[in-house]
PDB file of C-alpha atoms in Angstrom:
ATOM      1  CA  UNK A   1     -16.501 -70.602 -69.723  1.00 50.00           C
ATOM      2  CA  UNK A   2     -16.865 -72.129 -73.152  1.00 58.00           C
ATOM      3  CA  UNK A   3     -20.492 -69.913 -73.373  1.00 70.00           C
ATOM      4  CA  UNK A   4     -20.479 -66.991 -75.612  1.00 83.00           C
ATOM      5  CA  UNK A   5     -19.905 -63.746 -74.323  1.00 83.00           C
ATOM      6  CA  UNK A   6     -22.907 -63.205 -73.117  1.00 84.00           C
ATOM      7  CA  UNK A   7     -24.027 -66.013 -70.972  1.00 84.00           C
ATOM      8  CA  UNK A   8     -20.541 -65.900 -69.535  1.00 83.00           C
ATOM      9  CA  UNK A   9     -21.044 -62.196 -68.046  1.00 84.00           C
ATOM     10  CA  UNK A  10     -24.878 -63.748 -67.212  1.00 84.00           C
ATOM     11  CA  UNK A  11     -23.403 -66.554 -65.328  1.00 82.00           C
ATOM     12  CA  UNK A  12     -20.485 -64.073 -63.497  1.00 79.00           C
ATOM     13  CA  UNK A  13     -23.468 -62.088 -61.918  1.00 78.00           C
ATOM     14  CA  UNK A  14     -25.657 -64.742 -61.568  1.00 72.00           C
ATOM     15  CA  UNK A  15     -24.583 -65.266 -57.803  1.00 61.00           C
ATOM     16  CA  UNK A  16     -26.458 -67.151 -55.282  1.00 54.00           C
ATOM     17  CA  UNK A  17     -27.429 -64.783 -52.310  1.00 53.00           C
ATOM     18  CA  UNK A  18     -29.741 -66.351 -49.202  1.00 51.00           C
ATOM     19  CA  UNK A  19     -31.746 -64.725 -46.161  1.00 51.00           C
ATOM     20  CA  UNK A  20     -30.598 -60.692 -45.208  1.00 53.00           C
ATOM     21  CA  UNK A  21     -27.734 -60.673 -48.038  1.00 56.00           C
ATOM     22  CA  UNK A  22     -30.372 -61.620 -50.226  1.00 57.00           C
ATOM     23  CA  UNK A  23     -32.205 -58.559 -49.630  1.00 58.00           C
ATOM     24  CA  UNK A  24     -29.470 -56.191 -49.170  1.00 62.00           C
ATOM     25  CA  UNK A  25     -26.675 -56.947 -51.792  1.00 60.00           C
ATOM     26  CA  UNK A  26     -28.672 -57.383 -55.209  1.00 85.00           C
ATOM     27  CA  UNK A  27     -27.286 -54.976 -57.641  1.00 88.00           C
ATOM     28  CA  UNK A  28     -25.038 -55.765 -60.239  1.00 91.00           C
ATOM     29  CA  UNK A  29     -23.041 -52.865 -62.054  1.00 93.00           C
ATOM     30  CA  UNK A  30     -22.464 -53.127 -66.337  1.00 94.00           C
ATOM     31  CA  UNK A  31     -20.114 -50.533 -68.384  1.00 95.00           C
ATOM     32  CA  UNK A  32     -22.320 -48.504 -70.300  1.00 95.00           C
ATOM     33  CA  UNK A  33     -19.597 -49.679 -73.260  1.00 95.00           C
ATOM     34  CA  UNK A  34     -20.252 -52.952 -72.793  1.00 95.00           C
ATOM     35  CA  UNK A  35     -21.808 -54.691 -76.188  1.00 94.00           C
ATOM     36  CA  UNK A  36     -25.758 -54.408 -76.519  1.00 94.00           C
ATOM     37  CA  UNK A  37     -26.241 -58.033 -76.892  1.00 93.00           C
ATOM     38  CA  UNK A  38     -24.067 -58.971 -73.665  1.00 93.00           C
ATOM     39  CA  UNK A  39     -26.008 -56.567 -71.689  1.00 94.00           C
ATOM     40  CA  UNK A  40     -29.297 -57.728 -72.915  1.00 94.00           C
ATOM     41  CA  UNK A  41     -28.328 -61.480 -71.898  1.00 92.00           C
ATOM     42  CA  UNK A  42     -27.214 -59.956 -68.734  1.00 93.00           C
ATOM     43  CA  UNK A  43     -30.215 -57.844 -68.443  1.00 94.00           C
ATOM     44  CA  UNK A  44     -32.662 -60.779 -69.004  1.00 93.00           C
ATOM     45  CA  UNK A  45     -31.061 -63.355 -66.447  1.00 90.00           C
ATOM     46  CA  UNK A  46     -30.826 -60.551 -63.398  1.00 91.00           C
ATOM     47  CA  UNK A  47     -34.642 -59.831 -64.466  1.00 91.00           C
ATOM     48  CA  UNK A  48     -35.144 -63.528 -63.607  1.00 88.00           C
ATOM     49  CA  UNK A  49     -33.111 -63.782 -60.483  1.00 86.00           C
ATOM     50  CA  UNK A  50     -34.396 -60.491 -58.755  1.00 88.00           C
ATOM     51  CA  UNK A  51     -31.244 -58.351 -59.600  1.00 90.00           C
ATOM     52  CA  UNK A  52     -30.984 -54.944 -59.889  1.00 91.00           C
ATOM     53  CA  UNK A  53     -28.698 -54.130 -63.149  1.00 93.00           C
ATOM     54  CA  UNK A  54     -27.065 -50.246 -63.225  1.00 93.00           C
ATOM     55  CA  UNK A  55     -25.734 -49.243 -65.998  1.00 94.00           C
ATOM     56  CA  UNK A  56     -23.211 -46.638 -66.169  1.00 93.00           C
ATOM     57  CA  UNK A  57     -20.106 -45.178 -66.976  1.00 93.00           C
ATOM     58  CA  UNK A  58     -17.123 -46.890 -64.670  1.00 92.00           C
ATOM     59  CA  UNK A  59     -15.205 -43.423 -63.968  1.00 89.00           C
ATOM     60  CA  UNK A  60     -18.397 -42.247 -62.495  1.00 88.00           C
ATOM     61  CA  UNK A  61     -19.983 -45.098 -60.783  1.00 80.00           C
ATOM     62  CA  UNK A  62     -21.718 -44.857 -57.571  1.00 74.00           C
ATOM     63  CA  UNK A  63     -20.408 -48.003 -55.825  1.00 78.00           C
ATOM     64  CA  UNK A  64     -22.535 -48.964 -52.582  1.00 80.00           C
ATOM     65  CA  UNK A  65     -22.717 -51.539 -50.390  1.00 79.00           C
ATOM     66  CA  UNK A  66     -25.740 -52.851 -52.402  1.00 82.00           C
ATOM     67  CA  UNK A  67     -23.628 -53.695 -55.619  1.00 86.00           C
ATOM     68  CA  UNK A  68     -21.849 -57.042 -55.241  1.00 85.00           C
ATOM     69  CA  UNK A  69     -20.610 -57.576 -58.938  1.00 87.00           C
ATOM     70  CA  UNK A  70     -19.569 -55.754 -61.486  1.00 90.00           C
ATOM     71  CA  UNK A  71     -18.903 -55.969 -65.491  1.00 92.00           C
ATOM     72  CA  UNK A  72     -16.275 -53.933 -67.437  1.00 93.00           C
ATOM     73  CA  UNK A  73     -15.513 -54.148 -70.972  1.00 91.00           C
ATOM     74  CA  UNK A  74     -12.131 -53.661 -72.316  1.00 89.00           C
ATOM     75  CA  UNK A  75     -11.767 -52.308 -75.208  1.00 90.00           C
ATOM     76  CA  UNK A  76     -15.507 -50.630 -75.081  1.00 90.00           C
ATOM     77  CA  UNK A  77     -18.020 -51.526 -77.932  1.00 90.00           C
ATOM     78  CA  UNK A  78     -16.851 -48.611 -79.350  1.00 90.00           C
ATOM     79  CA  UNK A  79     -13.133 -48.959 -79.051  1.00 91.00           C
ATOM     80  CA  UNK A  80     -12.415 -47.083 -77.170  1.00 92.00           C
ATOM     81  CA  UNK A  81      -9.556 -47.987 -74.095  1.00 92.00           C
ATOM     82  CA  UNK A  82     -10.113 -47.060 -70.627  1.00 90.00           C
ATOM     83  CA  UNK A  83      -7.670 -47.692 -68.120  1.00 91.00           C
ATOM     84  CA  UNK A  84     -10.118 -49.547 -65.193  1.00 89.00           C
ATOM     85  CA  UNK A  85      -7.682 -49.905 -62.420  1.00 89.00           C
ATOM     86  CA  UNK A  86      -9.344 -46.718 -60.331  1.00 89.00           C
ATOM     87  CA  UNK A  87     -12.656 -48.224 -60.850  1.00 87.00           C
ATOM     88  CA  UNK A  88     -11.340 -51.944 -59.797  1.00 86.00           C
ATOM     89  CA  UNK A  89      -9.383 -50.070 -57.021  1.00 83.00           C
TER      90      UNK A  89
END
């Protein structure tokens, strides 16, 4: 995407869901070091499409069957560097 950060992760989540999946699949997980701004973009577009949005730290994340889509920032706002292959695993 040519978008800013932002909108990019907002159009990543923004996935189109129809009928049962609809209902049962609408949670979207963000890294709690994600920048404020791209979760706030993020934040505001799942508020508009019916999604759920956790927000958490990756190494302890609670993935379900409801969360379809997930965001990870690397390096954290902080900069810090987390390695997120056992979370993508």
């Amino acid at each position: 995407s040519l978008l800013d950060e932002g909108t990019a992760a907002a159009e990543a989540m923004a996935r189109r869901l129809s009928g049962k999946e609809r209902e049962e699949a609408m949670t979207f997980f963000v890294d709690e070091g994600c920048f404020p701004q791209t979760r706030a973009v993020v934040e505001t577009r799942a508020a508009a499409l019916g999604i759920r949005v956790v927000v958490g730290d990756p190494a302890k994340a609670p993935l379900g069957d409801d969360i379809f889509g997930a965001l990870l920032q690397y390096p954290a706002a902080d900069g810090g560097i987390a390695d997120p292959r056992p979370f993508i695993e």
